[in-house]
mmCIF file of C-alpha atoms in Angstrom:
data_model
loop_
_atom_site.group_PDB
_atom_site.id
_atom_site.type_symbol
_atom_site.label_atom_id
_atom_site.label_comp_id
_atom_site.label_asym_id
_atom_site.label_seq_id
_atom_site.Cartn_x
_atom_site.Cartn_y
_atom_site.Cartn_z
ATOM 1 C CA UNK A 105 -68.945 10.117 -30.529
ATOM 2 C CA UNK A 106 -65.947 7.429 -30.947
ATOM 3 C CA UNK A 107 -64.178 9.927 -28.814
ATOM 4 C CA UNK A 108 -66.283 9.735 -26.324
ATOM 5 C CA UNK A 109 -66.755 5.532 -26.527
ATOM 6 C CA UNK A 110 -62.523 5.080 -26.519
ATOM 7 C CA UNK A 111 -62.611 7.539 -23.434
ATOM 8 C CA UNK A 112 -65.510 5.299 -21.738
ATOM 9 C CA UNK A 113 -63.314 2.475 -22.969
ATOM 10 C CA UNK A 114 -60.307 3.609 -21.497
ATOM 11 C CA UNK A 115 -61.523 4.179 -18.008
ATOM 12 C CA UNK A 116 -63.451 1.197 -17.822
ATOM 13 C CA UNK A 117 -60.055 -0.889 -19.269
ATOM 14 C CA UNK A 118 -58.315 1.297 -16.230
ATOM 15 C CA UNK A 119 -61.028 0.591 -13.609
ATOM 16 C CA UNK A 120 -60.490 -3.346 -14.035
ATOM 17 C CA UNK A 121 -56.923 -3.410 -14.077
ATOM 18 C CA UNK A 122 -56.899 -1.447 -10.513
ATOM 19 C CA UNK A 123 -59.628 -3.858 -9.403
ATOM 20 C CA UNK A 124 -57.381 -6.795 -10.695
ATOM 21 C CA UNK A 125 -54.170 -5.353 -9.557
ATOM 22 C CA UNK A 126 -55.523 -4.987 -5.878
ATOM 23 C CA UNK A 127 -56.938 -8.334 -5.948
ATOM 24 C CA UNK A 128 -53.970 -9.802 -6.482
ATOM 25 C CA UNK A 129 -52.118 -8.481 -4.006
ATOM 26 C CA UNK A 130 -49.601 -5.780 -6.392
ATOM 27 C CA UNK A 131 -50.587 -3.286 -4.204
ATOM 28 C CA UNK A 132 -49.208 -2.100 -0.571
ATOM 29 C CA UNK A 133 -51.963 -0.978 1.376
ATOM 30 C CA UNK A 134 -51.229 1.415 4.515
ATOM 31 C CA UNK A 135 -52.930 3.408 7.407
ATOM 32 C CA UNK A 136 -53.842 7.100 6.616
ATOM 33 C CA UNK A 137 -54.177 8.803 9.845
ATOM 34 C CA UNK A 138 -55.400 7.041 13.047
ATOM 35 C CA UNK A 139 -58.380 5.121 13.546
ATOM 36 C CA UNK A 140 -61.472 5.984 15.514
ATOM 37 C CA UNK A 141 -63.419 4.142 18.096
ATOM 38 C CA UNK A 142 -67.416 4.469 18.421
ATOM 39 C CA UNK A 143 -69.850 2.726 20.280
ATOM 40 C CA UNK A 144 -73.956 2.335 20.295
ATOM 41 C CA UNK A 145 -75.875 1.710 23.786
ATOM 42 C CA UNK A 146 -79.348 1.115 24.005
ATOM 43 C CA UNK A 147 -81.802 2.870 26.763
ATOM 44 C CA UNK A 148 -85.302 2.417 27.008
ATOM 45 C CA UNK A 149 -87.380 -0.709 25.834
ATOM 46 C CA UNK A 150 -87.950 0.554 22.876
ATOM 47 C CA UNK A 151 -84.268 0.082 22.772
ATOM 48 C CA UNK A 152 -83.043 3.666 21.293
ATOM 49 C CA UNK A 153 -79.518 3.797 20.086
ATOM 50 C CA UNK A 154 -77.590 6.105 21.628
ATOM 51 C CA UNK A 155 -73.797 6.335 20.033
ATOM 52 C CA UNK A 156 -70.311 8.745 20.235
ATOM 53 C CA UNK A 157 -66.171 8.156 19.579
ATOM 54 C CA UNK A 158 -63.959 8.284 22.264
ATOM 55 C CA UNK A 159 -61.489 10.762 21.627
ATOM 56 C CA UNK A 160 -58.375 9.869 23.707
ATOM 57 C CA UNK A 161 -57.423 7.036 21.881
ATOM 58 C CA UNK A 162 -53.964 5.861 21.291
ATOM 59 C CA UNK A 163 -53.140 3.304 18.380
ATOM 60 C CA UNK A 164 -50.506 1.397 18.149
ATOM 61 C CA UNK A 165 -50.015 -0.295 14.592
ATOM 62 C CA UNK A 166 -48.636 -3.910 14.071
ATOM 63 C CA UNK A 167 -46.773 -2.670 10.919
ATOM 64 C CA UNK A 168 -46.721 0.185 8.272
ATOM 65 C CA UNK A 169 -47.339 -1.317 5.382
ATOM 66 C CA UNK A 170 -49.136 -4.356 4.293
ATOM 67 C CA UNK A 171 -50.358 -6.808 1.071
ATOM 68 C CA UNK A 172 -54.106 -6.217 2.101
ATOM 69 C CA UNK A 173 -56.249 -4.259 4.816
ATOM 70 C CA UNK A 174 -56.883 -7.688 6.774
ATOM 71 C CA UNK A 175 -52.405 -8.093 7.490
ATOM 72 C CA UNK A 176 -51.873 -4.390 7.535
ATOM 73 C CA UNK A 177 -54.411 -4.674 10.996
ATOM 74 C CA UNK A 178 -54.034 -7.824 12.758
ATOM 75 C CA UNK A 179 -51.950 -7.689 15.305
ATOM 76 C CA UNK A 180 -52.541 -3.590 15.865
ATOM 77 C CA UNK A 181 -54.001 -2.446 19.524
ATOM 78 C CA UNK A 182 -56.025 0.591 21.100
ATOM 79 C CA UNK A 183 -56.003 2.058 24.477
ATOM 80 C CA UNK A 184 -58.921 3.771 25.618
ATOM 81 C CA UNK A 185 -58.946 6.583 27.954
ATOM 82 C CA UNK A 186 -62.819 6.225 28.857
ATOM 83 C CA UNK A 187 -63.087 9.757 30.411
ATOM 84 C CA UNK A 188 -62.604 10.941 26.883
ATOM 85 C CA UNK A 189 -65.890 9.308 25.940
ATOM 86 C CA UNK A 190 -68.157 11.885 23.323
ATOM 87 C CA UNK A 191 -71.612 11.139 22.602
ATOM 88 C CA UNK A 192 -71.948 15.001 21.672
ATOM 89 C CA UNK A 193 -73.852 15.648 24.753
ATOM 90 C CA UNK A 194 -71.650 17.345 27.478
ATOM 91 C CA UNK A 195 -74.102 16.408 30.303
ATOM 92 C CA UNK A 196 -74.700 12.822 29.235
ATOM 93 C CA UNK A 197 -71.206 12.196 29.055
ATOM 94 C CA UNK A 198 -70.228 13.510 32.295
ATOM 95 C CA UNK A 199 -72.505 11.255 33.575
ATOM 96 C CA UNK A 200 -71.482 8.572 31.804
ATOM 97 C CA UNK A 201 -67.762 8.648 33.368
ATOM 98 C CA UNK A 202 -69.288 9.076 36.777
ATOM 99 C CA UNK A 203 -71.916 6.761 36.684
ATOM 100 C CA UNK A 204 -70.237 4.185 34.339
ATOM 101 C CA UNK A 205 -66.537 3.811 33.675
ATOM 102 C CA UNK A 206 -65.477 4.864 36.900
ATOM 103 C CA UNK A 207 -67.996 2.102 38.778
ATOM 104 C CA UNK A 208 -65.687 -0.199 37.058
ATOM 105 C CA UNK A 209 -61.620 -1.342 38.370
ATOM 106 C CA UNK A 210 -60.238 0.400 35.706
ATOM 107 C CA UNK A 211 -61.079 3.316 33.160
ATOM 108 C CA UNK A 212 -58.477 2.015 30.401
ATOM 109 C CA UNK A 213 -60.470 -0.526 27.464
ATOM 110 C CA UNK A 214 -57.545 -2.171 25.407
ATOM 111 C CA UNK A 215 -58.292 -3.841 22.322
ATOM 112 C CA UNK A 216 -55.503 -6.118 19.823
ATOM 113 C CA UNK A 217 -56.753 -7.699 16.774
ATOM 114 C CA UNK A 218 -55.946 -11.297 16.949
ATOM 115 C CA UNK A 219 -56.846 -12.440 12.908
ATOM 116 C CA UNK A 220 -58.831 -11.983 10.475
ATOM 117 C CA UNK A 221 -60.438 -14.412 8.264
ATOM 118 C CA UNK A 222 -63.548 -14.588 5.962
ATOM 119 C CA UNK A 223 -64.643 -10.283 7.171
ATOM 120 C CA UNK A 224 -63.763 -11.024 10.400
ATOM 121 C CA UNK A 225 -61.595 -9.669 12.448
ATOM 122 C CA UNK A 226 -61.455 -11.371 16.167
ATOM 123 C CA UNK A 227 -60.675 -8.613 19.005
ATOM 124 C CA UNK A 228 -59.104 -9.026 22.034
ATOM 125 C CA UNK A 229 -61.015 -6.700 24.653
ATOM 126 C CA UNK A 230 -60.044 -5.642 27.945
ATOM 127 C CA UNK A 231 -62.884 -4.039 30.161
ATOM 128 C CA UNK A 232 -63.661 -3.997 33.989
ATOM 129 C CA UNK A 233 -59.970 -6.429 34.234
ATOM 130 C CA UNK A 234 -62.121 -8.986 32.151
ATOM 131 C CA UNK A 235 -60.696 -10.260 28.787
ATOM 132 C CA UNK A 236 -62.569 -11.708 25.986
ATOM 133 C CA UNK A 237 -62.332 -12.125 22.249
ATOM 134 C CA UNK A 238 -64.797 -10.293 20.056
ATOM 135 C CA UNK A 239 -66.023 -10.965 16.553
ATOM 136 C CA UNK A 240 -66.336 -8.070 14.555
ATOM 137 C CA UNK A 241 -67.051 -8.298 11.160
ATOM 138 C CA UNK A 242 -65.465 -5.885 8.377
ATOM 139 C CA UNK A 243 -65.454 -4.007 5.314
ATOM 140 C CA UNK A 244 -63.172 -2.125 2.928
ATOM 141 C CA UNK A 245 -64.814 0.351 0.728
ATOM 142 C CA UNK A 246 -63.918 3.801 -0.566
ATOM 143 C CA UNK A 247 -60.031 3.379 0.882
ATOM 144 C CA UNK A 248 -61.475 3.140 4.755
ATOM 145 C CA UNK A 249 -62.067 -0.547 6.673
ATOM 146 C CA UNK A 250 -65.202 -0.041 8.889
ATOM 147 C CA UNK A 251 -65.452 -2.602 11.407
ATOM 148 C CA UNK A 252 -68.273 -3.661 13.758
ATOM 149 C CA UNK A 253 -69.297 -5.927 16.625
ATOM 150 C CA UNK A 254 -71.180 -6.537 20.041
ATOM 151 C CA UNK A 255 -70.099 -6.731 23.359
ATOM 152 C CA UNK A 256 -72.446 -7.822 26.128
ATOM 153 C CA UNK A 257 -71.908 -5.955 29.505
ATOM 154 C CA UNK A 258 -72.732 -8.980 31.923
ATOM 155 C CA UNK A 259 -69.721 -10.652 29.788
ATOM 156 C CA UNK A 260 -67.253 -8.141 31.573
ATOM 157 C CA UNK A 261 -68.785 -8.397 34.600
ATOM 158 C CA UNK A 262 -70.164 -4.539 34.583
ATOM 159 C CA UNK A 263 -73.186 -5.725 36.186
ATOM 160 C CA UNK A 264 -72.733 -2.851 39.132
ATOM 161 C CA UNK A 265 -71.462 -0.082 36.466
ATOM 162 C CA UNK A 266 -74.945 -1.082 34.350
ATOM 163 C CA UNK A 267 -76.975 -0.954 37.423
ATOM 164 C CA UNK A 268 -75.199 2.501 38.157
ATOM 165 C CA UNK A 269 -75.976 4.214 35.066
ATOM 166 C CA UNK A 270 -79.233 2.767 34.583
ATOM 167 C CA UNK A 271 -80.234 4.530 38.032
ATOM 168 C CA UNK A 272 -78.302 7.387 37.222
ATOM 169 C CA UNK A 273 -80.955 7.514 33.943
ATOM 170 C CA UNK A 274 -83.680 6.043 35.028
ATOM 171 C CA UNK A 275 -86.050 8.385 33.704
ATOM 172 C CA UNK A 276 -84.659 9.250 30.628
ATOM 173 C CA UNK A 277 -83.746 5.585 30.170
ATOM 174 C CA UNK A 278 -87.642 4.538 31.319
ATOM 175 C CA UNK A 279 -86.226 2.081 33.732
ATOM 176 C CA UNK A 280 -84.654 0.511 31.018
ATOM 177 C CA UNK A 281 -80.797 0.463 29.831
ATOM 178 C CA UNK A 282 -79.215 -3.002 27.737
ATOM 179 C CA UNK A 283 -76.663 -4.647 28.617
ATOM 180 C CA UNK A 284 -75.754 -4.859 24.460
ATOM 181 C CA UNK A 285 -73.609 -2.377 23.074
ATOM 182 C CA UNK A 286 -71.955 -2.239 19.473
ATOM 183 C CA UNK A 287 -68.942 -1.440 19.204
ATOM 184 C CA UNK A 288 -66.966 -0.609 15.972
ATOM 185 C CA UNK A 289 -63.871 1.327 14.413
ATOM 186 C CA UNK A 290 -62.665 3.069 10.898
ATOM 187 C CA UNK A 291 -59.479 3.823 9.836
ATOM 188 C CA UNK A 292 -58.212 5.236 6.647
ATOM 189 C CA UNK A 293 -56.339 3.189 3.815
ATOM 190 C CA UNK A 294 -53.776 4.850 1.054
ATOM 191 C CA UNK A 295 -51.974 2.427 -1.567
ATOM 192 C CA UNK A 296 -48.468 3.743 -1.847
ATOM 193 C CA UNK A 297 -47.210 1.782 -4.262
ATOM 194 C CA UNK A 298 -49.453 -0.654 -6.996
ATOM 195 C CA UNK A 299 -47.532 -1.532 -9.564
#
Protein backbone atom coordinates (compact mmCIF):
# COMPACT_ATOMS: atom_id res chain seq x y z
CA UNK A 1 0.00 0.00 0.00
CA UNK A 2 2.82 2.82 0.71
CA UNK A 3 4.21 1.40 -2.46
CA UNK A 4 1.57 2.07 -4.26
CA UNK A 5 0.87 5.88 -2.55
CA UNK A 6 4.95 6.91 -3.25
CA UNK A 7 4.31 5.56 -6.90
CA UNK A 8 0.95 7.79 -7.12
CA UNK A 9 3.17 10.36 -5.47
CA UNK A 10 5.82 10.19 -7.80
CA UNK A 11 3.86 10.58 -10.96
CA UNK A 12 1.75 13.17 -9.74
CA UNK A 13 5.24 15.15 -8.37
CA UNK A 14 6.36 14.31 -12.25
CA UNK A 15 3.07 15.41 -13.88
CA UNK A 16 3.42 19.05 -12.26
CA UNK A 17 6.89 19.60 -12.91
CA UNK A 18 6.21 18.89 -16.86
CA UNK A 19 3.14 21.11 -16.52
CA UNK A 20 5.42 23.78 -14.78
CA UNK A 21 8.37 23.24 -16.95
CA UNK A 22 6.22 23.87 -20.19
CA UNK A 23 4.63 26.79 -18.70
CA UNK A 24 7.54 28.42 -18.30
CA UNK A 25 8.84 28.22 -21.39
CA UNK A 26 12.03 25.29 -20.62
CA UNK A 27 10.73 23.51 -23.28
CA UNK A 28 11.30 23.74 -27.30
CA UNK A 29 8.25 22.91 -28.92
CA UNK A 30 8.39 21.76 -32.77
CA UNK A 31 6.20 20.57 -35.77
CA UNK A 32 5.75 16.72 -36.11
CA UNK A 33 4.79 16.10 -39.60
CA UNK A 34 2.73 18.59 -41.70
CA UNK A 35 -0.41 20.12 -40.92
CA UNK A 36 -3.81 19.50 -42.41
CA UNK A 37 -6.43 21.76 -43.77
CA UNK A 38 -10.36 20.99 -43.39
CA UNK A 39 -13.27 22.87 -44.02
CA UNK A 40 -17.28 22.66 -43.09
CA UNK A 41 -20.00 24.07 -45.71
CA UNK A 42 -23.46 24.21 -45.02
CA UNK A 43 -26.37 23.08 -47.67
CA UNK A 44 -29.85 23.09 -47.04
CA UNK A 45 -31.81 25.35 -44.49
CA UNK A 46 -31.58 23.15 -42.09
CA UNK A 47 -28.02 24.08 -42.56
CA UNK A 48 -26.24 20.43 -42.66
CA UNK A 49 -22.53 20.43 -42.29
CA UNK A 50 -20.86 19.02 -44.88
CA UNK A 51 -16.79 18.84 -44.24
CA UNK A 52 -13.30 17.14 -45.94
CA UNK A 53 -9.17 18.08 -45.95
CA UNK A 54 -7.64 19.12 -48.90
CA UNK A 55 -4.93 16.95 -49.65
CA UNK A 56 -2.46 18.88 -51.87
CA UNK A 57 -1.30 21.10 -49.42
CA UNK A 58 2.11 22.51 -49.16
CA UNK A 59 3.42 24.10 -45.78
CA UNK A 60 5.90 26.19 -45.44
CA UNK A 61 7.09 26.72 -41.69
CA UNK A 62 8.30 30.15 -40.26
CA UNK A 63 10.93 28.25 -38.15
CA UNK A 64 11.80 24.74 -36.70
CA UNK A 65 11.77 25.15 -33.41
CA UNK A 66 10.08 27.40 -31.02
CA UNK A 67 9.48 28.51 -26.98
CA UNK A 68 5.64 27.75 -27.38
CA UNK A 69 3.06 26.47 -30.12
CA UNK A 70 1.75 30.21 -30.63
CA UNK A 71 5.90 31.45 -32.04
CA UNK A 72 6.66 28.07 -33.44
CA UNK A 73 3.37 29.07 -36.03
CA UNK A 74 3.11 32.64 -36.65
CA UNK A 75 4.54 33.61 -39.45
CA UNK A 76 4.12 29.86 -41.24
CA UNK A 77 1.92 29.73 -44.71
CA UNK A 78 -0.20 27.10 -46.79
CA UNK A 79 -0.87 26.79 -50.39
CA UNK A 80 -3.85 25.13 -51.45
CA UNK A 81 -4.23 23.23 -54.55
CA UNK A 82 -8.22 23.30 -54.49
CA UNK A 83 -8.60 20.44 -57.07
CA UNK A 84 -7.23 18.28 -54.32
CA UNK A 85 -10.30 19.05 -52.25
CA UNK A 86 -11.72 15.48 -50.27
CA UNK A 87 -14.95 15.46 -48.67
CA UNK A 88 -14.79 11.50 -49.06
CA UNK A 89 -17.32 11.59 -51.74
CA UNK A 90 -15.70 11.17 -55.25
CA UNK A 91 -18.81 12.60 -57.05
CA UNK A 92 -19.38 15.54 -54.73
CA UNK A 93 -15.99 16.57 -55.04
CA UNK A 94 -15.71 16.50 -58.66
CA UNK A 95 -18.37 18.69 -58.62
CA UNK A 96 -17.15 20.80 -56.28
CA UNK A 97 -13.90 21.75 -58.48
CA UNK A 98 -16.15 22.21 -61.46
CA UNK A 99 -18.84 23.98 -60.07
CA UNK A 100 -16.84 25.89 -57.37
CA UNK A 101 -13.12 26.56 -57.36
CA UNK A 102 -12.77 26.74 -60.90
CA UNK A 103 -15.84 29.57 -61.18
CA UNK A 104 -13.36 31.51 -59.28
CA UNK A 105 -9.80 33.57 -60.90
CA UNK A 106 -7.72 31.29 -59.32
CA UNK A 107 -7.74 27.63 -57.80
CA UNK A 108 -4.66 28.35 -55.34
CA UNK A 109 -6.08 29.52 -51.38
CA UNK A 110 -2.87 30.83 -49.51
CA UNK A 111 -2.99 31.32 -45.95
CA UNK A 112 0.15 33.06 -43.43
CA UNK A 113 -0.46 33.40 -39.85
CA UNK A 114 0.04 36.95 -38.95
CA UNK A 115 0.03 36.61 -34.66
CA UNK A 116 -1.29 35.13 -32.19
CA UNK A 117 -2.50 36.48 -29.01
CA UNK A 118 -4.99 35.48 -26.22
CA UNK A 119 -6.04 31.67 -28.58
CA UNK A 120 -5.99 33.51 -31.47
CA UNK A 121 -4.28 33.19 -34.24
CA UNK A 122 -5.13 35.98 -37.11
CA UNK A 123 -4.85 34.41 -40.81
CA UNK A 124 -4.06 35.97 -43.77
CA UNK A 125 -6.37 34.35 -46.59
CA UNK A 126 -6.12 34.53 -50.17
CA UNK A 127 -9.29 33.33 -52.19
CA UNK A 128 -10.93 34.39 -55.57
CA UNK A 129 -7.58 37.27 -55.70
CA UNK A 130 -9.35 38.71 -52.49
CA UNK A 131 -7.27 39.04 -49.24
CA UNK A 132 -8.53 39.25 -45.80
CA UNK A 133 -7.45 38.49 -42.27
CA UNK A 134 -9.21 35.73 -40.39
CA UNK A 135 -9.62 35.08 -36.70
CA UNK A 136 -9.26 31.68 -35.78
CA UNK A 137 -9.17 30.72 -32.44
CA UNK A 138 -6.82 27.80 -31.02
CA UNK A 139 -5.97 25.08 -28.84
CA UNK A 140 -3.07 22.88 -27.74
CA UNK A 141 -3.97 19.63 -26.24
CA UNK A 142 -2.57 16.11 -26.40
CA UNK A 143 0.84 17.52 -28.35
CA UNK A 144 -1.49 18.76 -31.55
CA UNK A 145 -2.76 22.74 -31.94
CA UNK A 146 -6.29 22.52 -33.53
CA UNK A 147 -7.29 25.69 -34.92
CA UNK A 148 -10.65 27.02 -36.17
CA UNK A 149 -12.47 29.91 -37.83
CA UNK A 150 -15.14 31.29 -40.39
CA UNK A 151 -14.88 32.68 -43.59
CA UNK A 152 -17.88 34.24 -45.30
CA UNK A 153 -18.02 33.63 -49.15
CA UNK A 154 -19.59 37.12 -50.18
CA UNK A 155 -16.28 38.44 -48.24
CA UNK A 156 -14.14 37.00 -51.23
CA UNK A 157 -16.35 37.98 -53.62
CA UNK A 158 -17.42 34.16 -54.64
CA UNK A 159 -20.80 35.35 -55.11
CA UNK A 160 -20.86 33.65 -58.89
CA UNK A 161 -18.81 30.39 -57.63
CA UNK A 162 -21.76 30.16 -54.66
CA UNK A 163 -24.44 30.73 -57.12
CA UNK A 164 -22.66 27.97 -59.32
CA UNK A 165 -22.57 25.28 -56.91
CA UNK A 166 -25.71 26.02 -55.33
CA UNK A 167 -27.37 25.31 -58.90
CA UNK A 168 -25.11 22.65 -59.51
CA UNK A 169 -26.91 21.12 -56.01
CA UNK A 170 -29.91 22.45 -55.97
CA UNK A 171 -31.74 19.50 -55.08
CA UNK A 172 -29.61 17.91 -52.82
CA UNK A 173 -28.87 21.34 -51.34
CA UNK A 174 -32.99 22.13 -51.27
CA UNK A 175 -32.34 25.40 -52.93
CA UNK A 176 -30.29 26.23 -50.21
CA UNK A 177 -26.28 26.45 -49.87
CA UNK A 178 -24.49 29.27 -47.08
CA UNK A 179 -22.33 31.45 -47.83
CA UNK A 180 -20.49 30.46 -44.12
CA UNK A 181 -17.92 28.00 -44.11
CA UNK A 182 -15.46 26.97 -41.18
CA UNK A 183 -12.42 26.56 -41.80
CA UNK A 184 -9.69 25.04 -39.50
CA UNK A 185 -6.19 23.18 -39.34
CA UNK A 186 -4.08 20.60 -36.94
CA UNK A 187 -0.69 20.01 -36.85
CA UNK A 188 1.38 17.86 -34.64
CA UNK A 189 3.72 19.15 -31.72
CA UNK A 190 6.96 17.08 -30.25
CA UNK A 191 9.16 18.78 -27.37
CA UNK A 192 12.71 17.96 -28.26
CA UNK A 193 14.36 19.21 -25.62
CA UNK A 194 12.66 20.32 -21.83
CA UNK A 195 15.07 20.60 -19.55
Amino acid sequence: MIKIALSVLLALSVASSNETSLKSGNCEVAQEGGITVSFKAYKTPAKIGVGGIFDSVVYTPAVKVAKDASALLVGSSVSIDTASVNSKDKGRDAKLVASFFQVMSTQKITAKILEAKAGQFIVEVTMNGVTKNVPMSFVVEDKKVVASGTIDLFDFSANKALASINQACFEKHAGKTWSDVTIGFTTNLTYPSCK
